Each structure stands twice: as structure tokens, then as C-alpha cells.
Short mmCIF file of C-alpha atoms and ligand atoms in Angstrom, two decimals:
data_model
loop_
_atom_site.label_atom_id
_atom_site.label_comp_id
_atom_site.label_asym_id
_atom_site.label_seq_id
_atom_site.Cartn_x
_atom_site.Cartn_y
_atom_site.Cartn_z
CA MET A 1 81.16 -60.69 -50.62
CA GLY A 2 82.90 -60.83 -54.00
CA ARG A 3 80.94 -61.90 -57.14
CA ALA A 4 79.42 -65.17 -57.52
CA PRO A 5 81.05 -68.00 -59.34
CA CYS A 6 79.87 -69.33 -62.40
CA ALA A 7 77.62 -72.31 -62.05
CA GLY A 8 79.10 -74.70 -63.87
CA PRO A 9 80.03 -74.13 -68.00
CA VAL A 10 77.73 -71.53 -70.03
CA PRO A 11 75.39 -73.62 -71.88
CA ALA A 12 75.69 -73.42 -75.73
CA TYR A 13 72.52 -71.69 -76.40
CA GLY A 14 73.57 -69.02 -73.69
CA ARG A 15 76.84 -68.86 -75.62
CA HIS A 16 75.24 -68.38 -79.03
CA MET A 17 72.54 -65.98 -77.83
CA ARG A 18 75.40 -63.81 -76.12
CA ASP A 19 76.85 -63.68 -79.32
CA HIS A 20 73.91 -63.17 -81.50
CA ALA A 21 70.67 -62.05 -79.87
CA PRO A 22 69.57 -60.38 -76.88
CA PRO A 23 68.82 -63.39 -74.29
CA LEU A 24 65.20 -63.87 -73.07
CA PRO A 25 64.18 -63.81 -69.71
CA THR A 26 63.90 -67.51 -69.78
CA SER A 27 67.44 -67.90 -70.24
CA PRO A 28 69.98 -68.01 -67.15
CA GLY A 29 72.08 -65.34 -68.86
CA PHE A 30 69.59 -62.68 -69.05
CA TRP A 31 69.59 -61.93 -65.36
CA ARG A 32 72.64 -60.28 -64.55
CA SER A 33 73.31 -58.73 -60.94
CA PRO A 34 75.71 -60.66 -59.03
CA LEU A 35 73.42 -60.26 -56.08
CA ARG A 36 71.16 -62.99 -56.77
CA GLY A 37 72.42 -66.22 -55.25
CA THR A 38 70.79 -68.92 -52.24
CA TRP A 39 72.08 -67.20 -49.39
CA PHE A 40 70.56 -63.76 -50.17
CA THR A 41 67.28 -65.36 -50.87
CA ALA A 42 67.30 -67.23 -48.14
CA VAL A 43 68.20 -64.59 -45.34
CA LEU A 44 64.93 -62.71 -47.04
CA GLY A 45 62.79 -65.85 -46.57
CA LEU A 46 63.54 -66.45 -43.40
CA VAL A 47 62.88 -62.99 -42.31
CA LEU A 48 59.56 -63.34 -44.27
CA LEU A 49 58.83 -66.78 -42.66
CA VAL A 50 58.87 -64.83 -39.11
CA GLY A 51 57.19 -61.88 -40.25
CA ILE A 52 54.29 -63.09 -42.45
CA THR A 53 53.50 -65.88 -39.64
CA VAL A 54 53.19 -63.02 -37.26
CA LEU A 55 50.98 -61.00 -40.07
CA PHE A 56 48.67 -63.91 -40.36
CA VAL A 57 47.92 -64.37 -36.87
CA THR A 58 47.58 -61.13 -36.13
CA GLY A 59 45.18 -60.40 -39.16
CA LEU A 60 43.06 -63.57 -37.91
CA LEU A 61 42.90 -62.26 -34.60
CA SER A 62 41.75 -58.53 -35.85
CA TYR A 63 38.58 -60.66 -37.56
CA ALA A 64 38.17 -62.48 -34.06
CA ALA A 65 37.92 -58.84 -32.40
CA TYR A 66 35.27 -57.90 -34.36
CA ASN A 67 33.05 -60.81 -32.88
CA PRO A 68 31.66 -61.65 -36.17
CA ASN A 69 29.82 -64.74 -35.38
CA LEU A 70 27.28 -62.35 -32.79
CA SER A 71 25.60 -60.39 -35.27
CA PRO A 72 25.66 -60.12 -39.02
CA VAL A 73 26.12 -56.46 -38.42
CA ASN A 74 29.79 -57.30 -37.01
CA ASP A 75 30.45 -59.35 -39.57
CA LYS A 76 32.31 -58.33 -42.73
CA THR A 77 33.14 -61.69 -44.34
CA PRO A 78 29.76 -63.53 -43.78
CA ASP A 79 30.33 -66.29 -46.27
CA LYS A 80 33.64 -67.44 -44.36
CA GLY A 81 32.36 -70.92 -43.28
CA VAL A 82 35.16 -73.19 -42.16
CA LEU A 83 37.46 -70.36 -42.13
CA GLY A 84 35.98 -69.17 -39.15
CA PHE A 85 36.58 -72.22 -36.85
CA TYR A 86 38.87 -70.49 -34.96
CA LEU A 87 36.99 -67.62 -33.83
CA PHE A 88 36.32 -66.83 -30.08
CA ALA A 89 34.70 -64.32 -27.59
CA TRP A 90 37.28 -61.41 -27.80
CA PRO A 91 38.26 -60.50 -24.21
CA THR A 92 38.36 -57.08 -22.57
CA SER A 93 41.80 -57.31 -20.84
CA PRO A 94 44.29 -56.04 -21.45
CA SER A 95 42.63 -52.80 -22.42
CA TRP A 96 45.43 -52.22 -24.82
CA LEU A 97 44.98 -55.78 -26.40
CA TYR A 98 43.74 -54.94 -30.14
CA ARG A 99 45.82 -51.68 -30.29
CA LEU A 100 48.76 -53.96 -29.74
CA THR A 101 47.46 -56.95 -32.24
CA GLN A 102 46.62 -54.53 -34.92
CA GLY A 103 49.56 -51.78 -34.21
CA VAL A 104 51.82 -54.52 -34.97
CA HIS A 105 49.92 -56.07 -37.90
CA VAL A 106 49.74 -52.81 -39.98
CA THR A 107 53.17 -51.26 -38.91
CA LEU A 108 54.75 -54.78 -39.37
CA GLY A 109 53.42 -55.29 -42.99
CA ILE A 110 54.46 -51.92 -44.30
CA THR A 111 57.99 -52.20 -42.62
CA LEU A 112 58.18 -55.36 -44.45
CA ILE A 113 57.44 -54.21 -48.02
CA PRO A 114 61.30 -53.59 -49.01
CA VAL A 115 62.16 -57.18 -47.79
CA LEU A 116 59.39 -58.77 -49.53
CA LEU A 117 60.20 -57.00 -52.59
CA ALA A 118 63.85 -57.86 -52.47
CA LYS A 119 62.83 -61.51 -51.85
CA LEU A 120 60.52 -61.37 -55.10
CA TRP A 121 63.20 -59.66 -57.22
CA SER A 122 65.88 -62.69 -56.05
CA VAL A 123 63.93 -65.17 -57.26
CA VAL A 124 62.56 -63.50 -60.64
CA PRO A 125 64.93 -65.62 -62.89
CA ARG A 126 63.33 -68.88 -61.48
CA LEU A 127 59.68 -67.70 -62.17
CA PHE A 128 60.85 -67.48 -65.89
CA ALA A 129 62.72 -71.17 -65.81
CA LEU A 130 61.97 -73.44 -68.40
CA PRO A 131 60.63 -76.15 -68.90
CA PRO A 132 57.56 -74.83 -66.68
CA ALA A 133 57.37 -78.59 -65.13
CA ARG A 134 59.91 -81.35 -64.81
CA SER A 135 57.49 -83.64 -63.04
CA LEU A 136 54.13 -83.73 -61.22
CA THR A 137 55.79 -82.46 -57.78
CA HIS A 138 57.36 -79.61 -59.76
CA ALA A 139 54.47 -78.36 -61.47
CA LEU A 140 52.50 -78.53 -58.02
CA GLU A 141 55.29 -76.62 -56.58
CA ARG A 142 55.39 -74.17 -59.37
CA ILE A 143 51.46 -73.66 -58.97
CA SER A 144 51.68 -73.22 -55.73
CA LEU A 145 54.34 -70.37 -56.52
CA LEU A 146 51.94 -68.40 -58.39
CA LEU A 147 49.45 -68.44 -55.60
CA LEU A 148 52.34 -67.39 -53.25
CA VAL A 149 53.70 -64.69 -55.30
CA GLY A 150 50.18 -63.50 -56.61
CA GLY A 151 48.80 -64.03 -52.92
CA VAL A 152 51.45 -62.24 -51.20
CA LEU A 153 51.43 -59.07 -53.40
CA PHE A 154 47.28 -58.99 -53.20
CA GLU A 155 47.55 -59.27 -49.31
CA PHE A 156 50.12 -56.46 -49.41
CA VAL A 157 48.58 -53.96 -51.80
CA THR A 158 44.78 -54.42 -50.69
CA GLY A 159 46.21 -53.89 -46.90
CA VAL A 160 48.25 -50.41 -48.12
CA LEU A 161 45.07 -49.42 -50.08
CA ASN A 162 42.84 -49.45 -47.09
CA ILE A 163 44.73 -48.12 -44.78
CA GLN A 164 46.00 -44.99 -46.96
CA LEU A 165 43.15 -44.53 -49.18
CA ASP A 166 39.90 -45.89 -46.96
CA TYR A 167 37.40 -47.92 -48.61
CA VAL A 168 38.68 -48.03 -52.22
CA PHE A 169 37.07 -51.11 -52.46
CA PRO A 170 33.36 -50.31 -51.18
CA GLY A 171 32.35 -52.56 -48.51
CA SER A 172 34.70 -55.42 -49.64
CA PHE A 173 37.90 -54.89 -48.60
CA TYR A 174 37.58 -57.16 -45.40
CA PRO A 175 36.49 -60.35 -47.49
CA LEU A 176 39.07 -59.71 -49.99
CA HIS A 177 41.90 -59.72 -47.33
CA PHE A 178 40.66 -62.43 -45.50
CA TYR A 179 40.26 -64.76 -48.30
CA GLY A 180 43.18 -63.48 -50.03
CA ALA A 181 44.93 -64.34 -46.54
CA TRP A 182 44.01 -68.16 -46.21
CA VAL A 183 44.70 -68.47 -50.29
CA PHE A 184 48.20 -67.16 -49.92
CA PHE A 185 48.76 -68.87 -46.40
CA ALA A 186 48.14 -72.39 -47.90
CA ALA A 187 50.69 -71.85 -50.39
CA PHE A 188 53.09 -70.08 -48.26
CA VAL A 189 52.83 -73.20 -45.73
CA VAL A 190 53.86 -75.54 -48.78
CA HIS A 191 56.54 -73.37 -49.86
CA VAL A 192 57.76 -72.97 -46.27
CA ALA A 193 57.80 -76.87 -46.08
CA LEU A 194 59.54 -77.35 -49.14
CA ARG A 195 62.18 -74.87 -48.95
CA LEU A 196 62.79 -74.22 -45.09
CA PRO A 197 65.73 -77.12 -44.91
CA THR A 198 67.62 -75.68 -47.96
CA ALA A 199 67.09 -72.08 -46.52
CA VAL A 200 68.53 -72.67 -43.40
CA ARG A 201 71.26 -74.68 -45.18
CA ASN A 202 72.16 -71.89 -47.33
CA VAL A 203 71.98 -69.13 -44.87
CA ARG A 204 74.80 -71.27 -42.48
CA ARG A 205 76.72 -71.93 -45.59
CA MET A 206 76.78 -68.20 -47.16
CA ARG A 207 77.06 -69.43 -50.67
CA GLN A 208 76.03 -73.16 -52.01
CA GLU A 209 77.64 -75.48 -54.86
CA GLY A 210 75.36 -74.99 -58.08
CA ASP A 211 73.58 -72.18 -56.89
CA LEU A 212 70.40 -71.99 -59.15
CA LEU A 213 69.74 -68.40 -58.20
CA ALA A 214 73.29 -67.03 -58.84
CA SER A 215 73.27 -65.53 -62.43
CA PRO A 216 76.10 -67.50 -65.00
CA ARG A 217 77.38 -64.51 -66.19
CA PRO A 218 77.13 -61.68 -63.69
CA ASP A 219 78.06 -57.88 -64.15
CA PRO A 220 80.44 -56.61 -61.80
CA PRO A 221 79.24 -56.02 -58.52
CA THR A 222 78.51 -52.39 -57.23
CA VAL A 223 77.40 -53.42 -53.75
CA SER A 224 78.10 -56.68 -51.74
CA ARG A 225 75.30 -58.91 -50.80
CA ARG A 226 75.59 -57.93 -47.33
CA GLY A 227 75.54 -54.34 -48.22
CA ALA A 228 72.28 -54.98 -50.32
CA LEU A 229 70.56 -56.51 -47.33
CA TRP A 230 71.66 -53.36 -45.52
CA LEU A 231 70.05 -51.30 -48.02
CA VAL A 232 66.66 -53.16 -47.71
CA GLY A 233 66.89 -53.01 -43.95
CA GLY A 234 67.35 -49.71 -44.21
CA GLY A 235 64.38 -48.99 -46.21
CA SER A 236 62.52 -51.14 -43.86
CA LEU A 237 63.63 -49.01 -40.95
CA LEU A 238 62.70 -45.85 -42.74
CA LEU A 239 59.04 -47.39 -43.24
CA PHE A 240 58.90 -48.38 -39.81
CA ALA A 241 60.04 -44.62 -38.52
CA THR A 242 57.69 -43.30 -40.69
CA SER A 243 54.33 -45.39 -39.87
CA ALA A 244 55.04 -46.72 -36.11
CA GLY A 245 54.18 -43.32 -34.88
CA ARG A 246 50.56 -43.26 -35.49
CA SER A 247 50.46 -45.81 -32.61
CA PHE A 248 51.49 -43.15 -29.98
CA ASP A 249 50.90 -39.37 -29.15
CA GLY A 250 52.70 -35.99 -29.26
CA VAL A 251 56.05 -35.52 -31.39
CA VAL A 252 56.16 -38.96 -32.09
CA ARG A 253 52.64 -39.18 -33.36
CA GLU A 254 53.91 -36.63 -35.87
CA THR A 255 56.72 -38.92 -37.40
CA ALA A 256 53.81 -41.03 -38.73
CA LEU A 257 54.27 -39.20 -42.33
CA LEU A 258 53.09 -42.52 -44.30
CA THR A 259 49.83 -42.19 -42.54
CA PRO A 260 47.88 -39.21 -43.69
CA HIS A 261 44.68 -40.50 -42.38
CA GLY A 262 42.26 -39.35 -40.14
CA GLY A 263 39.85 -36.92 -41.39
CA SER A 264 40.54 -33.52 -39.69
CA ASP A 265 43.20 -32.16 -37.38
CA PRO A 266 41.50 -32.93 -33.99
CA GLY A 267 43.88 -29.85 -32.67
CA SER A 268 44.68 -29.82 -28.89
CA GLY A 269 42.90 -29.75 -25.53
CA PRO A 270 40.56 -32.39 -24.07
CA GLY A 271 39.30 -33.76 -27.39
CA GLY A 272 42.64 -33.28 -29.19
CA PHE A 273 42.79 -36.76 -30.05
CA GLN A 274 42.43 -38.72 -33.79
CA ILE A 275 39.36 -38.22 -35.24
CA ASN A 276 38.63 -40.73 -38.15
CA LYS A 277 35.11 -39.59 -39.01
CA THR A 278 33.55 -36.23 -38.34
CA ALA A 279 30.04 -35.71 -37.26
CA ARG A 280 29.88 -33.85 -41.04
CA TYR A 281 31.20 -36.76 -42.96
CA ALA A 282 28.81 -39.21 -41.12
CA GLY A 283 25.74 -36.99 -41.82
CA ILE A 284 24.88 -35.68 -38.10
CA ASP A 285 22.88 -32.87 -38.05
CA ALA A 286 23.42 -30.51 -34.79
CA ALA A 287 19.39 -30.45 -34.49
CA GLU A 288 19.48 -34.08 -33.65
CA THR A 289 21.62 -34.20 -30.80
CA GLY A 290 20.39 -31.28 -28.91
CA GLU A 291 19.26 -31.56 -25.28
CA GLU A 292 15.33 -31.09 -26.49
CA THR A 293 15.79 -33.52 -29.00
CA TRP A 294 17.90 -36.53 -28.61
CA ARG A 295 16.97 -39.01 -26.36
CA LEU A 296 18.43 -42.30 -25.69
CA VAL A 297 16.20 -45.64 -26.17
CA LEU A 298 16.80 -48.72 -24.04
CA THR A 299 15.16 -51.75 -25.05
CA GLY A 300 14.89 -55.11 -23.05
CA PRO A 301 12.70 -56.92 -20.76
CA ALA A 302 11.50 -53.78 -18.96
CA GLY A 303 10.34 -52.59 -22.45
CA THR A 304 11.32 -49.38 -23.49
CA VAL A 305 13.31 -46.62 -21.80
CA ARG A 306 13.83 -43.14 -22.88
CA LEU A 307 16.67 -41.07 -21.12
CA SER A 308 17.66 -37.33 -22.00
CA ARG A 309 21.00 -36.35 -21.64
CA ALA A 310 20.44 -35.01 -18.05
CA ASP A 311 18.98 -37.98 -17.10
CA LEU A 312 22.18 -40.10 -17.98
CA LEU A 313 23.99 -37.50 -16.38
CA ARG A 314 21.73 -37.94 -12.97
CA LEU A 315 22.74 -41.82 -13.21
CA PRO A 316 25.93 -43.01 -11.32
CA LEU A 317 28.98 -41.79 -13.30
CA HIS A 318 32.22 -43.76 -14.00
CA SER A 319 35.67 -43.40 -15.14
CA SER A 320 37.69 -45.35 -17.45
CA SER A 321 40.98 -44.77 -19.06
CA LEU A 322 40.95 -46.57 -22.41
CA PRO A 323 42.47 -46.05 -25.84
CA ILE A 324 40.74 -46.14 -29.30
CA ALA A 325 42.43 -48.55 -31.83
CA CYS A 326 41.41 -48.50 -35.11
CA VAL A 327 41.68 -51.56 -37.75
CA GLU A 328 43.79 -48.94 -39.83
CA GLY A 329 46.63 -49.56 -37.25
CA TRP A 330 46.35 -46.15 -35.33
CA SER A 331 45.70 -46.02 -32.01
CA THR A 332 45.26 -43.52 -29.23
CA SER A 333 46.86 -43.55 -25.96
CA ASP A 334 44.19 -43.76 -22.99
CA GLN A 335 41.58 -41.14 -22.83
CA TRP A 336 39.76 -40.56 -19.61
CA TRP A 337 36.23 -41.33 -20.23
CA ARG A 338 33.47 -40.64 -18.04
CA GLY A 339 29.83 -41.88 -18.38
CA VAL A 340 27.26 -44.73 -17.45
CA ARG A 341 28.44 -48.06 -17.33
CA LEU A 342 26.78 -50.53 -20.00
CA ARG A 343 25.88 -52.85 -17.52
CA ASP A 344 23.82 -50.15 -15.49
CA LEU A 345 21.95 -49.49 -18.66
CA ALA A 346 21.30 -53.43 -19.13
CA ALA A 347 19.78 -53.17 -15.74
CA LEU A 348 17.75 -50.07 -16.64
CA ALA A 349 16.51 -52.25 -19.67
CA GLY A 350 15.57 -54.80 -17.35
CA HIS A 351 18.63 -57.33 -17.25
CA HIS A 352 19.30 -57.84 -13.54
CA GLY A 353 22.28 -59.86 -12.88
CA ASP A 354 24.70 -60.95 -15.50
CA PRO A 355 24.01 -58.45 -18.44
CA PRO A 356 23.42 -60.01 -22.04
CA ASP A 357 24.43 -58.77 -25.45
CA VAL A 358 23.79 -55.70 -27.20
CA PHE A 359 23.12 -54.20 -30.36
CA VAL A 360 23.98 -50.29 -30.50
CA GLU A 361 22.71 -48.20 -33.01
CA SER A 362 23.72 -44.49 -34.00
CA LEU A 363 21.73 -41.41 -35.26
CA GLN A 364 23.86 -42.24 -38.44
CA ARG A 365 21.59 -43.09 -41.59
CA HIS A 366 24.50 -44.74 -44.03
CA GLY A 367 27.84 -46.25 -43.40
CA ALA A 368 28.76 -49.72 -42.25
CA PHE A 369 29.97 -48.66 -39.00
CA ARG A 370 26.71 -46.93 -37.91
CA HIS A 371 26.06 -49.93 -35.97
CA ALA A 372 27.36 -52.48 -33.60
CA ALA A 373 26.83 -55.53 -31.52
CA LEU A 374 28.69 -56.03 -28.28
CA ARG A 375 29.29 -59.48 -26.51
CA ALA A 376 28.04 -60.05 -22.85
CA ASN A 377 31.57 -59.91 -21.70
CA GLN A 378 31.99 -56.56 -22.90
CA VAL A 379 29.06 -54.90 -21.84
CA ALA A 380 29.54 -56.50 -18.03
CA ASP A 381 32.97 -55.30 -17.78
CA PRO A 382 32.54 -52.18 -15.36
CA ARG A 383 35.33 -50.25 -17.65
CA SER A 384 32.61 -50.41 -20.55
CA LEU A 385 30.95 -47.07 -20.74
CA LEU A 386 28.61 -45.22 -22.70
CA ALA A 387 30.72 -42.17 -22.58
CA LEU A 388 29.50 -38.38 -22.10
CA GLN A 389 32.61 -36.65 -21.21
CA VAL A 390 36.23 -37.33 -22.20
CA ASN A 391 39.20 -35.59 -20.86
CA GLY A 392 36.96 -33.78 -18.42
CA GLU A 393 35.05 -31.94 -20.69
CA ASP A 394 31.69 -32.71 -22.69
CA LEU A 395 32.23 -35.04 -26.11
CA GLY A 396 32.85 -32.76 -28.89
CA PRO A 397 30.67 -33.05 -31.81
CA ASP A 398 33.15 -35.30 -34.10
CA HIS A 399 33.81 -37.79 -30.41
CA GLY A 400 30.28 -38.76 -30.80
CA TYR A 401 28.47 -36.02 -28.62
CA PRO A 402 25.97 -36.72 -27.12
CA ALA A 403 27.08 -40.24 -26.21
CA ARG A 404 29.42 -42.87 -27.55
CA VAL A 405 30.79 -46.49 -26.45
CA ILE A 406 33.66 -47.52 -25.35
CA VAL A 407 34.91 -50.83 -24.51
CA PRO A 408 38.08 -52.13 -23.44
CA ALA A 409 40.23 -53.86 -25.61
CA ALA A 410 37.95 -53.76 -28.68
CA PRO A 411 38.42 -52.54 -32.30
CA GLY A 412 37.33 -48.78 -32.80
CA VAL A 413 34.78 -50.28 -35.00
CA LEU A 414 32.75 -50.99 -31.52
CA ASN A 415 33.14 -47.73 -29.94
CA THR A 416 29.55 -46.67 -31.93
CA LYS A 417 29.60 -42.82 -31.71
CA TRP A 418 26.46 -40.75 -31.73
CA VAL A 419 24.59 -43.40 -30.03
CA ALA A 420 20.93 -43.41 -30.23
CA ARG A 421 19.28 -46.63 -29.22
CA MET A 422 20.48 -49.94 -27.35
CA THR A 423 18.96 -53.00 -27.54
CA PHE A 424 19.37 -55.74 -24.88
CA GLY A 425 19.53 -59.41 -25.35
CA GLU A 426 17.98 -59.72 -28.90
CA LEU A 427 20.77 -60.58 -31.22
N1 MTE B 1 28.31 -43.69 -35.46
C1 MTE B 1 29.47 -44.13 -35.93
N2 MTE B 1 30.25 -44.82 -35.00
C2 MTE B 1 31.48 -45.00 -35.12
C3 MTE B 1 32.44 -45.29 -36.66
C4 MTE B 1 31.20 -44.79 -37.62
O1 MTE B 1 31.73 -44.65 -38.76
N3 MTE B 1 29.81 -44.21 -37.32
N4 MTE B 1 33.54 -45.31 -36.73
C5 MTE B 1 34.21 -46.40 -35.68
C6 MTE B 1 35.50 -46.36 -36.13
S1 MTE B 1 36.06 -47.53 -37.47
C7 MTE B 1 36.43 -46.07 -35.15
S2 MTE B 1 37.95 -46.47 -35.31
C8 MTE B 1 36.27 -45.38 -34.16
C9 MTE B 1 37.23 -44.25 -33.73
O2 MTE B 1 36.58 -43.37 -34.70
P1 MTE B 1 37.21 -41.86 -34.51
O3 MTE B 1 38.36 -41.44 -34.04
O4 MTE B 1 36.25 -41.14 -35.76
O5 MTE B 1 36.28 -41.26 -33.07
O6 MTE B 1 34.66 -45.19 -33.97
C10 MTE B 1 34.06 -46.07 -34.60
N5 MTE B 1 32.52 -45.54 -34.09
MO1 MO B 2 38.29 -47.82 -37.48
#
């Protein structure tokens, strides 16, 4: 593609400024890149239309996966009000469900960063266009643009900070990202409704007459528009290739250069899979987990039942192959867990027949994830365990010794480690 044609004659003030004064960002002549144009913007816009819709849906699913309406301890956004209208009981099948939805959410979000930046760059001149509003509709459209641009930057920045730096916003990442998503998406719907027909036309035609985005005085091109798109795509591919590995094992995992996350090196062997928070980080004292001291306390209609680890090992033990998938986008492949079924523990606590919800507490004294509530469908699933062993060995301290919960399809946050107490049926 060659340079864009001038969109009509250069206005008089433009000519004047070119000759005598440096132009301002509000004058069309200020923006010189020959790459800008409706075709370039429309292609990026259509990629984002699909990509951001997927981000929005997988993001809402992630919130639903926490089962926030089940218990206040699961709800990181308690003031959501009507925005929780779509919540549903998160299923337990397929067991890789959250691994997929959240892996897609985070990996796609990272991959779209170059596309987003290129798209914003391509329309920057329009953000400065004068007059600020020609009519009421135009004014509304421009306000929606501010929410759109502000919202999208906010969502990408909070998302990336959360997966890279972990809790930069103490306790508040979830509401910020959740409310931000709704504000942004409302503006996004308005924007798409206004622009989609034009965007589709522009992509088909390659270029449009009276191209508002094309510079009236373009510099000589150093790369074609197609070439620039390949560069953006290459940037996305690079980000994809250096972040997707966090959802896989072995060599592939080592390609996840952009994800320094994950506390200590889990090493190899049976416990050689990702550890987000170590026992030391969670403040778990080895003295509390010893055979003599640790007891699992079950509460239900049968009263209070106290079990040592040896008692648990004498109960019927079952195995399930299940992954761990964190909200931060990383996941493990299936690990081979062995322990006592949650529904068997419910029965011990006096719930025969259909098991109820359960509230699980750990030995940990501080931290948002020290406790979690599980829904009845999760307790009832025969693959849901209070795991005592993983991959043929006792759980290591960092994987939750003496016992941890593992539930199919659930976000990692519901797989409580260092379990101390389970209260059935009183949420
Ligand atoms: N007691 C306790 N259990 C916990 C957590 C925690 O902070 N405390 N973190 C949860 C989170 S967010 C994840 S993703 C899973 C997996 O963490 P791991 O890789 O550290 O085992 O453990 C969960 N269980
Ligand atoms: Mo997590």
C-alpha cells in the first residue's frame, strides 16, 4: 500500500501553521503517520471486537466460578447488586473448565495488548479533534469514547498488574476489575453499535473516500499498512508464545517467560507442580501440622467429629486426576490426588443422602484465601476430595499437608490447603 491521498485541500489555517508555527495536536496536520487510515483502524477494531467480547464473557464466568452468592467469603465484590444477575451454580464438569476459561481470559488479554495499543494509536488524532462536539449525539458519542478508552486501559492495566505483581491493590483488585469491566463494556456496546457497519465497509474496501483518520499531510511511508499489521500481529504472537506456557507442563511451561509468578521453584518429583503460596508465606507452623497436634474438625447434625490424619487414612480412600487452575491464568495438568471424598466427610458429620454446602477453614490465620465455601454440587461430586496424597506421596507442606481440598472445574482459590475445619450445611 502506498501513501494515503490527501483528504481534500489543506485548510487555510493548516497551511498557515505549516509555514509559521508548529501545529497543535488539535490540527489534522500535526499527525503525520501515513499508516493511519480507516482500513487500518477497522481491521484492528474488528479483531478487538471479537477478542474483547471473549475477555468479557470469560471474565464474568470467572466471577461466577467463585460461587460468590454462596457465602460472603467467596465474594470479592459484595456490592455488585444487579450486576450479579447472571450468576449460576458453577458446574464440576468438565474438570478442566476453569483451566480453559481462565487460561483463555488471561492469555488472550496479554496477547491483545499490541492490538489494543495499535488501535488506540491509530485513532489518537480523533481524540483531539475540534470542535469537541457538533451535536448532542456527537457529544454523547465522545463521552462514550472517553469511557471506552479509559475503561479499556484500566482493565488491561489492573489485569496485568494482578497477574504479574500479585495484590498491588490489597484485596481490591476484584471489585476494580469487575466494575471497570461493566463500565467499559457498556461504552463498548455503544461504540460497536455506532461503528461496526462502517468498520466492515472499510475493511472490504481497503480505503475510504474522505478518510477522516488518514493524515492530510502524511510523511513518506517506511512500512505499508499491511506490513504494520504484521508487526502488530508479530508482537501479539510473541506475547502469546511467552505467556501461554503457564497453562502447560514441562518444557512448554519454561517458555512462560512473562509469568514470573509462582512462589518457590516446586522442583521435580511428585510434588513438582506449581506452588503459589508456600506454607511459610501462609504462616503455617510445622508444629500445628504434626500427627499429634493436627485434627480435622467436622461439624454437622452429628455434632463435632475430630479426626487425626491416621483416622482419615483408615477411611475409604479414592483417587481423582484433577488440575489446579488459578485466577491468574496459570494451571497445572491433572495431578493424581488421593484422599477422602467430601461427601463421605459430609456423611460422617451427619448428612446422609444428598450432601449440603460446606464451609472450609484452614490453619492459616490471615489472608483472603484462608477459607472458602463449596456448593452442594461440588461436595457431591465423587471426584471432590480432601486430599492427603498427590502423585503417590504424602502432600508436601507447600501443597497443603496434612490435607487440602481438591474439586473438579473450580478455581484454585476453592482448593483450600492446610484444612483444619469443615462445617456442613450452615452457610
Ligand atoms: N489455606 C490456603 N489455601 C489456598 C490458598 C491460600 O492462600 N491459603 N490459595 C489458593 C489459591 S489462590 C490457589 S490458585 C490454589 C493453588 O495454590 P498452590 O499452587 O499454592 O497450591 O491454592 C488455594 N488454596
Ligand atoms: Mo489462585
